[in-house]
mmCIF file of C-alpha atoms and ligand atoms in Angstrom:
data_model
loop_
_atom_site.group_PDB
_atom_site.id
_atom_site.type_symbol
_atom_site.label_atom_id
_atom_site.label_comp_id
_atom_site.label_asym_id
_atom_site.label_seq_id
_atom_site.Cartn_x
_atom_site.Cartn_y
_atom_site.Cartn_z
ATOM 1 C CA MET A 167 -118.161 48.221 186.610
ATOM 2 C CA LEU A 168 -120.429 44.695 185.396
ATOM 3 C CA PHE A 169 -124.044 45.027 186.288
ATOM 4 C CA LEU A 170 -126.254 41.639 186.255
ATOM 5 C CA GLY A 171 -129.924 43.326 184.264
ATOM 6 C CA LEU A 172 -133.494 41.561 184.379
ATOM 7 C CA GLU A 173 -136.474 42.461 182.606
ATOM 8 C CA SER A 174 -139.527 40.952 183.084
ATOM 9 C CA SER A 175 -141.876 43.980 182.425
ATOM 10 C CA CYS A 176 -143.812 42.490 180.104
ATOM 11 C CA ASP A 177 -144.020 39.135 177.710
ATOM 12 C CA GLU A 178 -140.427 38.978 177.299
ATOM 13 C CA THR A 179 -138.174 37.437 180.032
ATOM 14 C CA ALA A 180 -134.509 38.653 179.711
ATOM 15 C CA VAL A 181 -131.202 38.541 181.385
ATOM 16 C CA ALA A 182 -127.775 40.515 181.015
ATOM 17 C CA ILE A 183 -124.681 41.059 181.592
ATOM 18 C CA VAL A 184 -123.594 44.539 180.543
ATOM 19 C CA GLU A 185 -119.714 46.446 181.722
ATOM 20 C CA ASP A 186 -119.947 50.031 181.612
ATOM 21 C CA GLY A 187 -123.341 50.353 180.717
ATOM 22 C CA ARG A 188 -121.556 49.959 177.286
ATOM 23 C CA LYS A 189 -120.189 46.894 176.089
ATOM 24 C CA VAL A 190 -122.535 43.363 176.571
ATOM 25 C CA ILE A 191 -120.589 40.473 177.936
ATOM 26 C CA ALA A 192 -123.744 37.780 177.821
ATOM 27 C CA SER A 193 -127.271 38.297 177.346
ATOM 28 C CA ARG A 194 -130.593 35.769 177.194
ATOM 29 C CA LEU A 195 -134.023 36.572 176.160
ATOM 30 C CA ILE A 196 -137.139 34.943 176.331
ATOM 31 C CA SER A 197 -139.860 35.859 174.104
ATOM 32 C CA GLN A 198 -143.414 34.697 174.820
ATOM 33 C CA THR A 199 -144.788 35.818 171.497
ATOM 34 C CA GLU A 200 -145.857 32.813 170.656
ATOM 35 C CA VAL A 201 -147.685 32.335 174.173
ATOM 36 C CA HIS A 202 -149.854 35.118 173.901
ATOM 37 C CA LYS A 203 -151.007 34.726 170.128
ATOM 38 C CA ALA A 204 -153.639 32.873 170.689
ATOM 39 C CA PHE A 205 -155.087 35.381 172.685
ATOM 40 C CA GLY A 206 -154.110 38.589 170.521
ATOM 41 C CA GLY A 207 -152.329 40.166 172.915
ATOM 42 C CA VAL A 208 -150.718 39.750 176.281
ATOM 43 C CA VAL A 209 -152.295 37.787 179.108
ATOM 44 C CA PRO A 210 -150.732 39.295 182.518
ATOM 45 C CA GLU A 211 -151.969 35.709 184.335
ATOM 46 C CA VAL A 212 -150.100 33.818 182.001
ATOM 47 C CA ALA A 213 -147.383 35.910 181.110
ATOM 48 C CA ALA A 214 -145.823 35.793 185.024
ATOM 49 C CA ARG A 215 -145.873 32.252 184.971
ATOM 50 C CA ARG A 216 -144.261 31.875 181.989
ATOM 51 C CA HIS A 217 -141.264 34.317 183.357
ATOM 52 C CA LEU A 218 -141.237 32.186 186.443
ATOM 53 C CA GLU A 219 -140.518 29.052 184.703
ATOM 54 C CA VAL A 220 -137.406 30.451 183.034
ATOM 55 C CA ILE A 221 -136.092 33.507 184.804
ATOM 56 C CA ASN A 222 -133.603 31.222 186.799
ATOM 57 C CA ASP A 223 -132.498 29.201 184.265
ATOM 58 C CA LEU A 224 -131.675 32.571 182.373
ATOM 59 C CA VAL A 225 -129.748 33.563 185.276
ATOM 60 C CA GLU A 226 -127.774 30.699 185.454
ATOM 61 C CA GLU A 227 -126.981 30.618 181.438
ATOM 62 C CA VAL A 228 -125.486 34.059 181.480
ATOM 63 C CA LEU A 229 -123.328 33.858 184.745
ATOM 64 C CA ASP A 230 -121.971 31.197 182.773
ATOM 65 C CA GLU A 231 -120.927 32.639 179.840
ATOM 66 C CA ALA A 232 -119.303 35.793 181.404
ATOM 67 C CA ALA A 233 -117.686 33.217 183.143
ATOM 68 C CA ILE A 234 -117.650 35.653 186.283
ATOM 69 C CA ASP A 235 -117.162 34.776 190.124
ATOM 70 C CA PRO A 236 -121.352 36.869 190.823
ATOM 71 C CA ARG A 237 -119.503 38.208 193.990
ATOM 72 C CA THR A 238 -117.902 40.637 191.726
ATOM 73 C CA LEU A 239 -120.585 42.147 189.426
ATOM 74 C CA ALA A 240 -121.234 45.679 190.827
ATOM 75 C CA GLY A 241 -124.558 45.195 191.475
ATOM 76 C CA VAL A 242 -128.025 43.244 190.772
ATOM 77 C CA ALA A 243 -130.502 45.563 188.530
ATOM 78 C CA CYS A 244 -134.048 45.291 187.695
ATOM 79 C CA THR A 245 -137.257 46.571 186.227
ATOM 80 C CA THR A 246 -139.218 48.104 188.503
ATOM 81 C CA GLY A 247 -142.500 49.418 186.446
ATOM 82 C CA PRO A 248 -143.886 51.029 184.776
ATOM 83 C CA GLY A 249 -145.107 47.374 183.353
ATOM 84 C CA LEU A 250 -147.701 44.739 184.259
ATOM 85 C CA ILE A 251 -147.243 44.375 188.091
ATOM 86 C CA GLY A 252 -147.205 40.616 188.209
ATOM 87 C CA THR A 253 -144.735 40.099 186.164
ATOM 88 C CA LEU A 254 -142.353 43.173 186.848
ATOM 89 C CA LEU A 255 -142.649 40.886 190.304
ATOM 90 C CA VAL A 256 -141.377 37.506 189.169
ATOM 91 C CA GLY A 257 -137.816 39.610 187.736
ATOM 92 C CA LEU A 258 -137.880 41.487 191.062
ATOM 93 C CA SER A 259 -138.074 38.713 193.801
ATOM 94 C CA CYS A 260 -135.438 37.440 191.634
ATOM 95 C CA ALA A 261 -133.197 39.569 191.638
ATOM 96 C CA LYS A 262 -133.821 40.493 195.385
ATOM 97 C CA ALA A 263 -132.907 37.074 195.530
ATOM 98 C CA LEU A 264 -129.786 37.143 193.764
ATOM 99 C CA ALA A 265 -128.562 40.599 195.315
ATOM 100 C CA TRP A 266 -129.275 39.104 198.980
ATOM 101 C CA SER A 267 -127.160 35.868 198.483
ATOM 102 C CA TYR A 268 -124.196 37.198 196.979
ATOM 103 C CA GLY A 269 -124.361 40.454 199.371
ATOM 104 C CA LEU A 270 -125.182 42.581 196.513
ATOM 105 C CA PRO A 271 -125.890 46.097 195.759
ATOM 106 C CA LEU A 272 -129.908 45.820 194.045
ATOM 107 C CA LEU A 273 -130.824 48.026 191.528
ATOM 108 C CA ALA A 274 -134.104 49.967 190.872
ATOM 109 C CA VAL A 275 -134.279 50.538 186.533
ATOM 110 C CA ASP A 276 -137.182 52.284 185.100
ATOM 111 C CA HIS A 277 -138.702 51.047 182.000
ATOM 112 C CA ILE A 278 -138.563 54.465 180.271
ATOM 113 C CA PHE A 279 -135.510 55.153 181.041
ATOM 114 C CA ALA A 280 -133.904 51.738 180.191
ATOM 115 C CA HIS A 281 -134.897 52.098 177.017
ATOM 116 C CA VAL A 282 -133.381 54.937 176.027
ATOM 117 C CA CYS A 283 -130.214 53.694 177.842
ATOM 118 C CA ALA A 284 -130.087 50.945 174.991
ATOM 119 C CA ASN A 285 -128.438 53.868 173.098
ATOM 120 C CA TYR A 286 -125.517 53.410 175.055
ATOM 121 C CA ILE A 287 -124.473 49.968 174.053
ATOM 122 C CA ASP A 288 -121.320 50.457 171.243
ATOM 123 C CA THR A 289 -121.884 53.971 171.114
ATOM 124 C CA GLU A 290 -120.207 57.659 172.181
ATOM 125 C CA LEU A 291 -123.601 59.033 172.964
ATOM 126 C CA GLU A 292 -123.836 61.331 175.594
ATOM 127 C CA PRO A 293 -126.547 63.863 176.714
ATOM 128 C CA PRO A 294 -127.672 66.039 176.081
ATOM 129 C CA PHE A 295 -130.060 64.954 173.722
ATOM 130 C CA VAL A 296 -133.855 64.301 172.588
ATOM 131 C CA ALA A 297 -135.185 61.603 172.677
ATOM 132 C CA LEU A 298 -138.553 59.815 171.404
ATOM 133 C CA VAL A 299 -139.533 57.112 173.269
ATOM 134 C CA VAL A 300 -142.618 54.773 171.389
ATOM 135 C CA SER A 301 -143.503 51.944 172.432
ATOM 136 C CA GLY A 302 -146.717 49.600 173.106
ATOM 137 C CA GLY A 303 -146.869 51.525 176.524
ATOM 138 C CA HIS A 304 -145.585 55.142 175.783
ATOM 139 C CA THR A 305 -145.438 57.832 173.356
ATOM 140 C CA GLN A 306 -143.177 60.347 174.648
ATOM 141 C CA ILE A 307 -141.193 63.383 173.725
ATOM 142 C CA MET A 308 -137.586 63.573 176.379
ATOM 143 C CA HIS A 309 -134.920 66.005 176.652
ATOM 144 C CA PHE A 310 -132.003 64.580 178.539
ATOM 145 C CA GLU A 311 -129.961 66.960 180.464
ATOM 146 C CA ASP A 312 -127.723 64.563 181.630
ATOM 147 C CA TYR A 313 -127.791 60.481 182.438
ATOM 148 C CA LYS A 314 -130.044 61.017 185.351
ATOM 149 C CA HIS A 315 -132.107 63.594 184.578
ATOM 150 C CA ALA A 316 -134.921 64.015 181.890
ATOM 151 C CA THR A 317 -138.082 66.700 180.988
ATOM 152 C CA ILE A 318 -140.888 64.934 178.966
ATOM 153 C CA VAL A 319 -141.765 67.662 176.725
ATOM 154 C CA GLY A 320 -144.420 65.999 174.896
ATOM 155 C CA GLN A 321 -146.530 62.862 174.981
ATOM 156 C CA THR A 322 -149.926 60.798 173.971
ATOM 157 C CA ILE A 323 -153.072 61.893 175.753
ATOM 158 C CA ASP A 324 -154.764 58.920 174.277
ATOM 159 C CA ASP A 325 -153.536 56.081 172.506
ATOM 160 C CA ALA A 326 -150.114 54.796 172.923
ATOM 161 C CA SER A 327 -147.807 54.549 169.133
ATOM 162 C CA GLY A 328 -147.391 50.939 169.709
ATOM 163 C CA GLU A 329 -150.674 50.457 171.358
ATOM 164 C CA ALA A 330 -151.790 52.314 167.853
ATOM 165 C CA TYR A 331 -149.748 49.614 165.398
ATOM 166 C CA ASP A 332 -151.268 47.012 167.688
ATOM 167 C CA LYS A 333 -154.642 47.947 167.377
ATOM 168 C CA VAL A 334 -154.752 48.597 163.400
ATOM 169 C CA ALA A 335 -153.141 45.784 163.148
ATOM 170 C CA ARG A 336 -155.510 43.318 164.539
ATOM 171 C CA LEU A 337 -158.617 45.632 162.356
ATOM 172 C CA LEU A 338 -156.168 44.897 159.249
ATOM 173 C CA GLY A 339 -156.101 40.823 160.360
ATOM 174 C CA LEU A 340 -152.591 40.932 160.724
ATOM 175 C CA GLY A 341 -152.185 39.734 163.803
ATOM 176 C CA TYR A 342 -150.257 39.773 167.128
ATOM 177 C CA PRO A 343 -147.301 41.610 167.251
ATOM 178 C CA GLY A 344 -148.895 44.037 165.256
ATOM 179 C CA GLY A 345 -146.008 46.166 164.747
ATOM 180 C CA PRO A 346 -143.718 44.498 163.111
ATOM 181 C CA ALA A 347 -146.634 42.681 160.824
ATOM 182 C CA ILE A 348 -147.527 46.444 159.878
ATOM 183 C CA ASP A 349 -144.017 47.629 158.964
ATOM 184 C CA GLN A 350 -143.887 43.892 156.469
ATOM 185 C CA ALA A 351 -147.215 44.973 154.854
ATOM 186 C CA ALA A 352 -146.436 48.784 154.435
ATOM 187 C CA ILE A 353 -143.102 47.729 152.755
ATOM 188 C CA LYS A 354 -145.632 46.419 150.021
ATOM 189 C CA GLY A 355 -148.152 48.923 150.045
ATOM 190 C CA ASN A 356 -149.070 52.668 148.842
ATOM 191 C CA PRO A 357 -149.020 55.471 151.839
ATOM 192 C CA LYS A 358 -150.771 57.906 149.755
ATOM 193 C CA ALA A 359 -153.618 55.307 149.193
ATOM 194 C CA PHE A 360 -155.360 56.478 151.972
ATOM 195 C CA ARG A 361 -154.860 60.218 153.101
ATOM 196 C CA PHE A 362 -155.446 59.251 157.341
ATOM 197 C CA PRO A 363 -155.287 62.425 159.445
ATOM 198 C CA GLU A 364 -152.284 63.069 162.276
ATOM 199 C CA GLY A 365 -154.111 63.512 165.397
ATOM 200 C CA VAL A 366 -154.742 67.300 166.024
ATOM 201 C CA VAL A 367 -153.348 67.867 169.441
ATOM 202 C CA ALA A 368 -151.287 71.422 169.696
ATOM 203 C CA GLY A 369 -147.452 71.437 170.644
ATOM 204 C CA SER A 370 -145.649 68.299 171.304
ATOM 205 C CA ASP A 371 -148.083 66.022 172.572
ATOM 206 C CA PHE A 372 -149.298 63.116 170.389
ATOM 207 C CA SER A 373 -153.029 61.465 169.578
ATOM 208 C CA PHE A 374 -153.572 58.579 167.436
ATOM 209 C CA SER A 375 -156.879 57.338 169.004
ATOM 210 C CA GLY A 376 -158.779 59.372 165.778
ATOM 211 C CA LEU A 377 -156.389 58.003 163.441
ATOM 212 C CA LYS A 378 -157.249 54.674 164.887
ATOM 213 C CA THR A 379 -161.384 55.614 164.240
ATOM 214 C CA ALA A 380 -160.041 56.783 160.779
ATOM 215 C CA VAL A 381 -158.817 53.599 159.704
ATOM 216 C CA MET A 382 -161.249 51.425 161.232
ATOM 217 C CA ARG A 383 -163.902 53.781 159.031
ATOM 218 C CA THR A 384 -162.105 53.269 156.347
ATOM 219 C CA VAL A 385 -162.164 49.343 157.015
ATOM 220 C CA GLU A 386 -166.015 49.284 157.279
ATOM 221 C CA ASN A 387 -166.872 51.441 153.892
ATOM 222 C CA LEU A 388 -164.444 49.069 152.111
ATOM 223 C CA LYS A 389 -165.983 46.166 153.566
ATOM 224 C CA ALA A 390 -169.315 47.511 152.842
ATOM 225 C CA ASP A 391 -168.902 48.215 149.214
ATOM 226 C CA ASP A 392 -168.706 45.283 147.903
ATOM 227 C CA ASN A 393 -169.208 45.721 144.610
ATOM 228 C CA THR A 394 -165.781 47.857 144.294
ATOM 229 C CA VAL A 395 -163.842 46.271 146.547
ATOM 230 C CA SER A 396 -163.673 41.916 146.983
ATOM 231 C CA ARG A 397 -160.503 42.170 149.060
ATOM 232 C CA LEU A 398 -159.235 44.598 151.539
ATOM 233 C CA PRO A 399 -155.820 46.697 150.343
ATOM 234 C CA VAL A 400 -154.258 45.407 153.645
ATOM 235 C CA ASN A 401 -150.625 47.139 152.620
ATOM 236 C CA ASP A 402 -152.111 50.397 151.240
ATOM 237 C CA LEU A 403 -154.038 50.569 154.347
ATOM 238 C CA ALA A 404 -150.995 49.670 156.517
ATOM 239 C CA ALA A 405 -148.343 52.032 154.641
ATOM 240 C CA SER A 406 -151.121 54.967 154.860
ATOM 241 C CA PHE A 407 -151.572 53.852 158.799
ATOM 242 C CA GLN A 408 -147.817 53.765 159.348
ATOM 243 C CA ASP A 409 -146.806 56.759 157.383
ATOM 244 C CA ALA A 410 -149.793 58.915 159.946
ATOM 245 C CA VAL A 411 -148.277 57.999 162.666
ATOM 246 C CA ASN A 412 -144.180 58.018 161.220
ATOM 247 C CA ARG A 413 -145.017 61.837 159.767
ATOM 248 C CA VAL A 414 -146.472 63.199 163.766
ATOM 249 C CA LEU A 415 -143.661 61.631 165.351
ATOM 250 C CA PHE A 416 -141.141 62.117 163.096
ATOM 251 C CA ARG A 417 -142.571 66.516 162.287
ATOM 252 C CA LYS A 418 -142.978 66.806 166.157
ATOM 253 C CA THR A 419 -139.331 65.012 167.431
ATOM 254 C CA LEU A 420 -137.076 67.108 164.893
ATOM 255 C CA ALA A 421 -139.460 70.651 165.931
ATOM 256 C CA VAL A 422 -137.864 69.996 169.779
ATOM 257 C CA ALA A 423 -135.073 69.135 169.013
ATOM 258 C CA GLU A 424 -134.585 72.676 166.576
ATOM 259 C CA SER A 425 -136.341 74.788 169.116
ATOM 260 C CA ALA A 426 -134.268 73.648 172.178
ATOM 261 C CA GLY A 427 -131.174 74.015 170.107
ATOM 262 C CA ILE A 428 -130.152 70.038 170.767
ATOM 263 C CA SER A 429 -128.529 68.448 167.883
ATOM 264 C CA GLN A 430 -128.438 64.566 169.259
ATOM 265 C CA ILE A 431 -131.845 62.658 168.631
ATOM 266 C CA VAL A 432 -132.059 59.393 170.158
ATOM 267 C CA LEU A 433 -134.960 56.761 168.903
ATOM 268 C CA ALA A 434 -135.987 54.364 171.802
ATOM 269 C CA GLY A 435 -138.669 51.316 172.413
ATOM 270 C CA GLY A 436 -140.223 48.831 170.485
ATOM 271 C CA VAL A 437 -141.717 51.243 167.658
ATOM 272 C CA ALA A 438 -138.461 52.370 167.547
ATOM 273 C CA ALA A 439 -137.329 48.813 165.330
ATOM 274 C CA ASN A 440 -139.889 50.101 162.355
ATOM 275 C CA SER A 441 -138.257 50.441 159.271
ATOM 276 C CA ASP A 442 -139.883 53.413 158.047
ATOM 277 C CA LEU A 443 -139.544 55.592 161.288
ATOM 278 C CA ARG A 444 -135.792 54.823 161.125
ATOM 279 C CA LYS A 445 -135.109 55.695 157.931
ATOM 280 C CA ARG A 446 -137.003 59.210 158.121
ATOM 281 C CA PHE A 447 -134.375 59.904 160.633
ATOM 282 C CA GLU A 448 -131.641 58.542 159.282
ATOM 283 C CA SER A 449 -131.897 60.643 155.994
ATOM 284 C CA LEU A 450 -130.992 63.832 158.263
ATOM 285 C CA ASP A 451 -128.085 65.681 158.388
ATOM 286 C CA LYS A 452 -128.359 68.498 160.362
ATOM 287 C CA PHE A 453 -128.845 66.043 163.535
ATOM 288 C CA ARG A 454 -127.029 62.869 164.654
ATOM 289 C CA VAL A 455 -129.120 59.950 164.899
ATOM 290 C CA PHE A 456 -129.361 57.151 167.291
ATOM 291 C CA ARG A 457 -131.035 54.409 167.147
ATOM 292 C CA PRO A 458 -130.677 50.697 168.678
ATOM 293 C CA THR A 459 -130.454 47.657 166.930
ATOM 294 C CA PRO A 460 -134.169 46.215 166.214
ATOM 295 C CA ALA A 461 -133.248 43.578 168.401
ATOM 296 C CA LEU A 462 -132.138 46.304 171.380
ATOM 297 C CA CYS A 463 -135.552 48.606 171.221
ATOM 298 C CA THR A 464 -138.174 46.256 171.478
ATOM 299 C CA ASP A 465 -137.867 44.766 175.990
ATOM 300 C CA ASN A 466 -134.754 43.304 176.678
ATOM 301 C CA ALA A 467 -132.066 43.023 179.476
ATOM 302 C CA VAL A 468 -128.497 45.048 178.256
ATOM 303 C CA MET A 469 -130.951 47.888 178.332
ATOM 304 C CA VAL A 470 -131.716 47.360 182.308
ATOM 305 C CA ALA A 471 -127.709 46.529 182.650
ATOM 306 C CA ALA A 472 -126.592 49.876 181.034
ATOM 307 C CA ALA A 473 -129.078 51.623 182.894
ATOM 308 C CA ALA A 474 -128.200 50.345 186.050
ATOM 309 C CA PHE A 475 -124.389 52.096 185.420
ATOM 310 C CA TYR A 476 -125.855 55.126 184.641
ATOM 311 C CA SER A 477 -129.527 55.585 186.178
ATOM 312 C CA GLY A 478 -129.542 53.351 188.292
ATOM 313 C CA GLU A 479 -131.235 54.034 192.364
ATOM 314 C CA PRO A 480 -129.398 51.762 195.205
ATOM 315 C CA VAL A 481 -132.730 50.578 196.663
ATOM 316 C CA SER A 482 -133.723 48.906 199.761
ATOM 317 C CA PHE A 483 -135.294 44.982 199.749
ATOM 318 C CA SER A 484 -138.464 46.218 200.374
ATOM 319 C CA VAL A 485 -138.848 48.411 197.471
ATOM 320 C CA SER A 486 -142.047 47.189 194.809
ATOM 321 C CA ALA A 487 -143.260 47.298 191.744
ATOM 322 C CA TYR A 488 -145.339 50.001 189.850
ATOM 323 C CA SER A 489 -147.695 49.880 187.225
ATOM 324 C CA ARG A 490 -147.265 53.426 185.990
ATOM 325 C CA GLN A 491 -144.633 56.070 184.825
ATOM 326 C CA ARG A 492 -144.062 58.286 187.741
HETATM 327 O O1 KG4 B 606 -140.896 48.498 173.933
HETATM 328 P P1 KG4 B 606 -141.851 47.439 173.519
HETATM 329 O O2 KG4 B 606 -141.149 45.742 173.438
HETATM 330 O O3 KG4 B 606 -142.572 46.819 174.973
HETATM 331 C C1 KG4 B 606 -143.279 47.935 175.708
HETATM 332 O O4 KG4 B 606 -142.265 48.930 176.577
HETATM 333 O O5 KG4 B 606 -144.357 48.120 175.509
HETATM 334 O O6 KG4 B 606 -143.002 47.659 172.362
HETATM 335 C C2 KG4 B 606 -143.584 47.363 172.147
HETATM 336 C C3 KG4 B 606 -144.428 47.731 170.701
HETATM 337 C C4 KG4 B 606 -145.998 46.666 170.618
HETATM 338 O O7 KG4 B 606 -146.693 47.677 170.502
HETATM 339 C C5 KG4 B 606 -145.258 46.441 169.182
HETATM 340 O O8 KG4 B 606 -145.944 46.044 168.351
HETATM 341 C C6 KG4 B 606 -144.387 47.291 168.447
HETATM 342 O O9 KG4 B 606 -143.414 47.723 169.723
HETATM 343 N N1 KG4 B 606 -142.831 47.085 168.090
HETATM 344 C C7 KG4 B 606 -143.727 48.203 166.400
HETATM 345 C C8 KG4 B 606 -142.507 47.412 165.418
HETATM 346 N N2 KG4 B 606 -141.761 46.260 166.348
HETATM 347 C C9 KG4 B 606 -142.043 46.562 167.719
HETATM 348 N N3 KG4 B 606 -144.109 49.045 166.207
HETATM 349 C C10 KG4 B 606 -143.677 49.166 164.463
HETATM 350 N N4 KG4 B 606 -143.243 48.997 164.020
HETATM 351 C C11 KG4 B 606 -141.905 47.500 164.234
HETATM 352 N N5 KG4 B 606 -141.447 46.556 163.192
HETATM 353 ZN ZN1 ZN B 607 -141.025 48.193 176.919
#
């Protein structure tokens, strides 16, 4: 079964065709990073307009590359949320038009589920597993009982981990997007240079706002102390911050998998591209660890077309988008 997937929940416009949730047939993606860099973050209105300018061309290119009659597709799938409403509606309107004109089913895909489904590409992963979903908007540990059902076991009570990466990167003058910049800077830094606190939250939940404040205070103190520091030790600060985030993500995910007796751990979302986080999980020998290629960790349409096969919900043409997780 071939599904066409569309993604426009934030600042990536993407279209892909995936076979049986596992094999990529064709894929196109345009990132708006350069557009939003000047603003230090995503500007929703600008993002929506940019999606509108390029999405039809991407659909055409993907259909051309796959060289199939669109009427033979099993359906058209689209991210309906959570995400930015204005940008989501661009993808959804395009998906509706395609499904209607080719007489195909329309499928709604949840963005969080889609991120997890990136792990089915070219692997034999099957539920049950524990998933750590870490992105710009979400940080949660989920227990996937089967392909369609998941329980949230733990989540952030304030900032998402990706949001913390982005905010601290801005503080350190590393620009936008912050995650990859901190990842690179941290490689050259000492993770033990500063001892930043892990958020003190019981159980499997997370908190990153205290950590962000701790980095901010340290930066302020270093800047004030002109006698000893003429330039910020950015690499050490980045490495120490990254260590504090990844330490708690790793420890709590492991604890959930152990206590549930689950032997498979899955990483998903933009922060799953982080090289230090991947290394920590890759070092485990008691668990089978799955993580998408870095390009499939951040937003893309391959994961949407994969999710269509495993958990996509056929919906009516009156379906709308939603901004918050439900
Ligand atoms: O999943 P995603 O592309 O979009 C959302 O659903 O939010 O995740 C984007 C987030 C951003 O916060 C970005 O800074 C972070 O993922 N990110 C990373 C890395 N690459 C992207 N964070 C840490 N290390 C990375 N290598
Ligand atoms: Zn995402």
